């Protein structure tokens, strides 16, 4: 195993907070960059660059990404960052600068770490993380999906009931793919001096994952890659790559709206060629994944609502030469969640 001096934890800590909409249209994007910089100092990361569109601001960080829209805040950090330090400061900023007092939904999630002993005490175990979150939020619930002795995924979320009818719910969905044991040849692009950094997205195929995407990316020294992408109507995408062979890891996340993510998942796998991966999909009842069912189709989550789930295409038993190892589905107050774990099928020697 790699020594402490030659190891980087690629698996991210991911925090997403939604505030209740106010009548006077308060907006988290009114918070100044210098205020966000002060928050991020406590997390032990900093802003590298920023892109914006009509819907949201995307911050590329020294350790991953941050997205800010009118009432949603997303912070995703890797390595040994102290993400939980951001929460009380961010909640205070939202209250004082924007008049946003009430949290509608919170999601904190991460894959299990490869080297948890290298994390700060607050992130060394999921149990410790939950203790901190419970001090800030009421009626929270903590979950572990997957194998305790293998690849698993932790989630903490609040249980706020939503009385809205499906047609009144603001559509929301998030697909995340966490990939390990990446093909070394595919990782050569993500080392400094391999090619012009501006060409990485084009040559790797990242630029073709979703048409019309505005990309902000960065190649780290001596290796490592981060990308934020913005699309119309509040959609985003982010990718982070830790290419070192002994602890290779890449993540892909997007909230782009689709009836099925099958083709997008296959395009992502073609870029990184992992040995194994974990995939999660969140969706509320306003998402196209459910409207497909209402229109007589079969979206990725449609069969879940009729309790006839498996069989949809995104989470099929086999994708390329990856075999599904685990599959779990959950229903929360406002969202449905599907979790799957895949590994490349090993061919037996002849």
XYZ file of C-alpha atoms in Angstrom, residues 95-338:
244
model
C -29.486 33.912 6.982
C -27.633 37.224 7.368
C -26.869 38.039 3.723
C -29.937 36.584 2.012
C -32.665 36.242 4.608
C -32.844 32.491 3.964
C -33.670 30.992 7.337
C -35.328 27.642 6.640
C -33.605 24.571 5.171
C -35.892 22.501 2.949
C -33.559 19.568 2.271
C -30.008 18.554 3.088
C -27.980 15.705 1.631
C -24.537 14.729 2.882
C -22.977 11.708 1.195
C -19.683 10.024 0.447
C -18.191 6.722 -0.590
C -16.188 4.860 2.057
C -12.602 6.128 2.201
C -9.598 4.079 1.133
C -7.528 5.470 4.043
C -9.975 6.755 6.705
C -7.209 6.905 9.320
C -5.672 9.848 7.436
C -8.813 11.983 7.796
C -9.371 14.580 10.498
C -11.346 13.252 13.488
C -14.604 14.834 12.263
C -14.470 12.787 9.044
C -12.697 9.647 10.213
C -15.977 7.757 10.578
C -19.503 8.310 9.316
C -20.760 8.041 12.885
C -18.677 11.081 13.869
C -19.960 13.005 10.844
C -23.568 12.246 11.787
C -23.043 13.502 15.350
C -21.983 16.891 13.944
C -24.922 17.035 11.527
C -27.419 16.109 14.241
C -26.388 19.215 16.184
C -27.425 21.403 13.226
C -30.530 19.672 11.879
C -33.621 18.042 13.328
C -35.265 14.852 12.102
C -32.244 13.607 10.164
C -31.638 10.026 9.061
C -28.348 8.233 8.338
C -27.912 5.314 5.952
C -25.241 2.998 4.595
C -25.852 1.366 1.209
C -23.694 -1.354 -0.280
C -21.288 -3.787 1.341
C -19.727 -2.989 4.704
C -16.728 -5.124 3.695
C -16.425 -3.595 0.232
C -17.570 -0.513 -1.676
C -20.309 1.233 0.263
C -21.898 4.691 0.256
C -23.063 6.765 3.201
C -25.966 9.204 3.245
C -27.399 11.646 5.772
C -30.600 13.453 4.843
C -33.413 15.296 6.564
C -36.940 13.956 6.540
C -38.969 17.054 5.685
C -42.401 16.113 4.295
C -43.474 17.728 1.027
C -47.217 18.102 0.505
C -46.864 19.341 -3.082
C -48.495 17.415 -5.886
C -46.107 15.914 -8.499
C -46.923 18.599 -11.053
C -46.057 21.327 -8.561
C -42.679 19.915 -7.476
C -39.586 21.666 -8.845
C -37.935 18.914 -10.938
C -34.679 17.636 -9.479
C -32.452 14.646 -10.051
C -28.768 13.853 -9.491
C -26.665 11.091 -11.011
C -23.286 10.302 -9.449
C -20.717 7.751 -10.657
C -17.710 6.994 -8.417
C -15.049 5.007 -10.271
C -12.018 3.087 -9.000
C -9.151 1.058 -10.504
C -8.982 3.260 -13.587
C -7.230 2.035 -16.714
C -3.609 3.370 -16.645
C -3.608 4.241 -20.359
C -6.732 6.378 -19.896
C -5.060 8.154 -16.948
C -2.003 9.344 -18.892
C -3.945 12.386 -20.073
C -4.373 13.624 -16.529
C -0.675 14.104 -15.762
C 1.085 17.441 -16.179
C 3.014 17.890 -19.444
C 1.158 15.018 -21.084
C -0.674 17.389 -23.442
C -1.876 20.984 -23.548
C -4.300 21.216 -20.575
C -6.817 23.043 -22.756
C -7.098 19.927 -24.925
C -7.828 17.422 -22.167
C -11.616 17.711 -22.260
C -11.630 17.373 -26.047
C -9.177 14.472 -26.350
C -10.559 12.481 -23.401
C -14.165 12.725 -24.579
C -15.280 14.784 -21.577
C -16.315 17.677 -23.839
C -18.696 15.336 -25.684
C -20.522 13.948 -22.652
C -23.295 16.530 -22.964
C -23.791 18.926 -25.916
C -23.580 22.674 -25.307
C -21.702 22.466 -22.013
C -19.635 25.442 -20.794
C -16.433 23.957 -19.320
C -14.029 25.290 -16.691
C -11.208 22.837 -15.967
C -7.764 22.622 -14.396
C -4.812 20.210 -14.572
C -2.930 19.962 -11.283
C 0.803 19.583 -10.667
C 2.110 16.887 -10.958
C -1.202 15.202 -11.797
C -4.935 15.348 -11.176
C -7.815 17.012 -12.990
C -10.987 18.902 -12.080
C -13.814 20.126 -14.294
C -16.986 22.121 -13.732
C -19.570 22.341 -16.483
C -22.671 24.510 -16.782
C -25.713 23.887 -18.964
C -28.977 25.828 -19.407
C -31.901 25.607 -16.968
C -29.830 25.086 -13.827
C -28.029 21.939 -14.989
C -24.412 21.306 -14.012
C -21.729 18.658 -14.318
C -18.500 18.029 -12.468
C -15.616 15.591 -12.880
C -12.611 14.982 -10.622
C -9.733 12.636 -11.384
C -7.024 11.200 -9.134
C -4.957 9.285 -11.720
C -2.182 7.662 -9.617
C -2.198 3.914 -10.221
C -2.123 2.766 -6.569
C -5.205 4.791 -5.592
C -6.845 5.885 -8.848
C -10.302 7.406 -8.582
C -12.627 9.516 -10.718
C -16.062 10.942 -10.022
C -18.787 12.196 -12.318
C -21.871 14.072 -11.141
C -24.711 15.819 -12.953
C -28.291 16.968 -12.458
C -29.056 17.226 -16.174
C -32.629 16.102 -16.799
C -33.156 12.885 -18.783
C -35.747 10.113 -19.058
C -32.889 7.607 -18.990
C -29.167 7.963 -18.241
C -28.107 4.772 -19.986
C -26.184 6.389 -22.844
C -24.577 9.038 -20.632
C -23.353 6.389 -18.174
C -21.801 4.414 -21.023
C -20.050 7.526 -22.353
C -18.587 8.237 -18.913
C -17.338 4.656 -18.556
C -15.708 4.878 -21.975
C -13.697 7.920 -20.839
C -12.320 6.472 -17.594
C -12.539 2.695 -18.062
C -12.757 1.812 -14.354
C -12.315 -1.648 -12.882
C -15.327 -1.038 -10.653
C -17.764 1.756 -9.877
C -20.581 2.850 -7.587
C -23.590 4.658 -9.084
C -26.384 6.549 -7.341
C -29.435 8.297 -8.733
C -31.694 10.666 -6.776
C -34.973 11.947 -8.247
C -38.086 13.679 -6.955
C -41.570 13.313 -8.406
C -41.121 16.351 -10.656
C -38.260 14.678 -12.549
C -38.577 13.374 -16.108
C -37.711 9.970 -14.673
C -41.231 9.877 -13.253
C -43.061 11.887 -15.908
C -42.019 9.184 -18.364
C -44.239 6.785 -16.461
C -47.143 9.219 -16.459
C -46.834 9.478 -20.240
C -46.868 5.725 -20.716
C -43.099 5.378 -20.890
C -40.621 3.641 -18.615
C -38.161 6.119 -17.122
C -35.373 4.918 -14.849
C -37.423 5.443 -11.690
C -40.878 4.790 -13.155
C -41.120 1.165 -12.079
C -40.015 2.004 -8.567
C -43.245 3.911 -7.918
C -45.334 0.938 -9.027
C -43.163 -1.427 -6.949
C -42.155 -3.425 -9.993
C -38.555 -2.244 -10.069
C -36.000 -4.046 -11.457
C -35.645 -3.942 -15.213
C -34.910 -0.336 -16.124
C -32.041 0.296 -18.470
C -29.688 2.524 -16.471
C -29.287 -0.021 -13.679
C -29.375 -3.151 -15.765
C -27.697 -6.341 -14.594
C -24.756 -5.834 -16.936
C -23.283 -2.686 -18.545
C -20.594 -3.446 -21.111
C -18.428 -5.996 -19.269
C -19.393 -4.724 -15.817
C -21.547 -7.001 -13.673
C -23.936 -5.531 -11.111
C -22.879 -6.629 -7.610
C -25.441 -4.813 -5.450
C -28.665 -2.941 -6.072
C -30.781 -1.076 -3.502
C -33.724 1.310 -3.819
C -35.027 3.689 -1.137
C -37.969 6.074 -0.798
C -37.550 9.260 1.247
C -40.133 11.970 1.948
C -39.289 13.990 -1.175
C -36.930 11.773 -3.176
C -36.373 8.289 -4.515
C -32.830 6.860 -4.491
C -31.291 3.998 -6.430
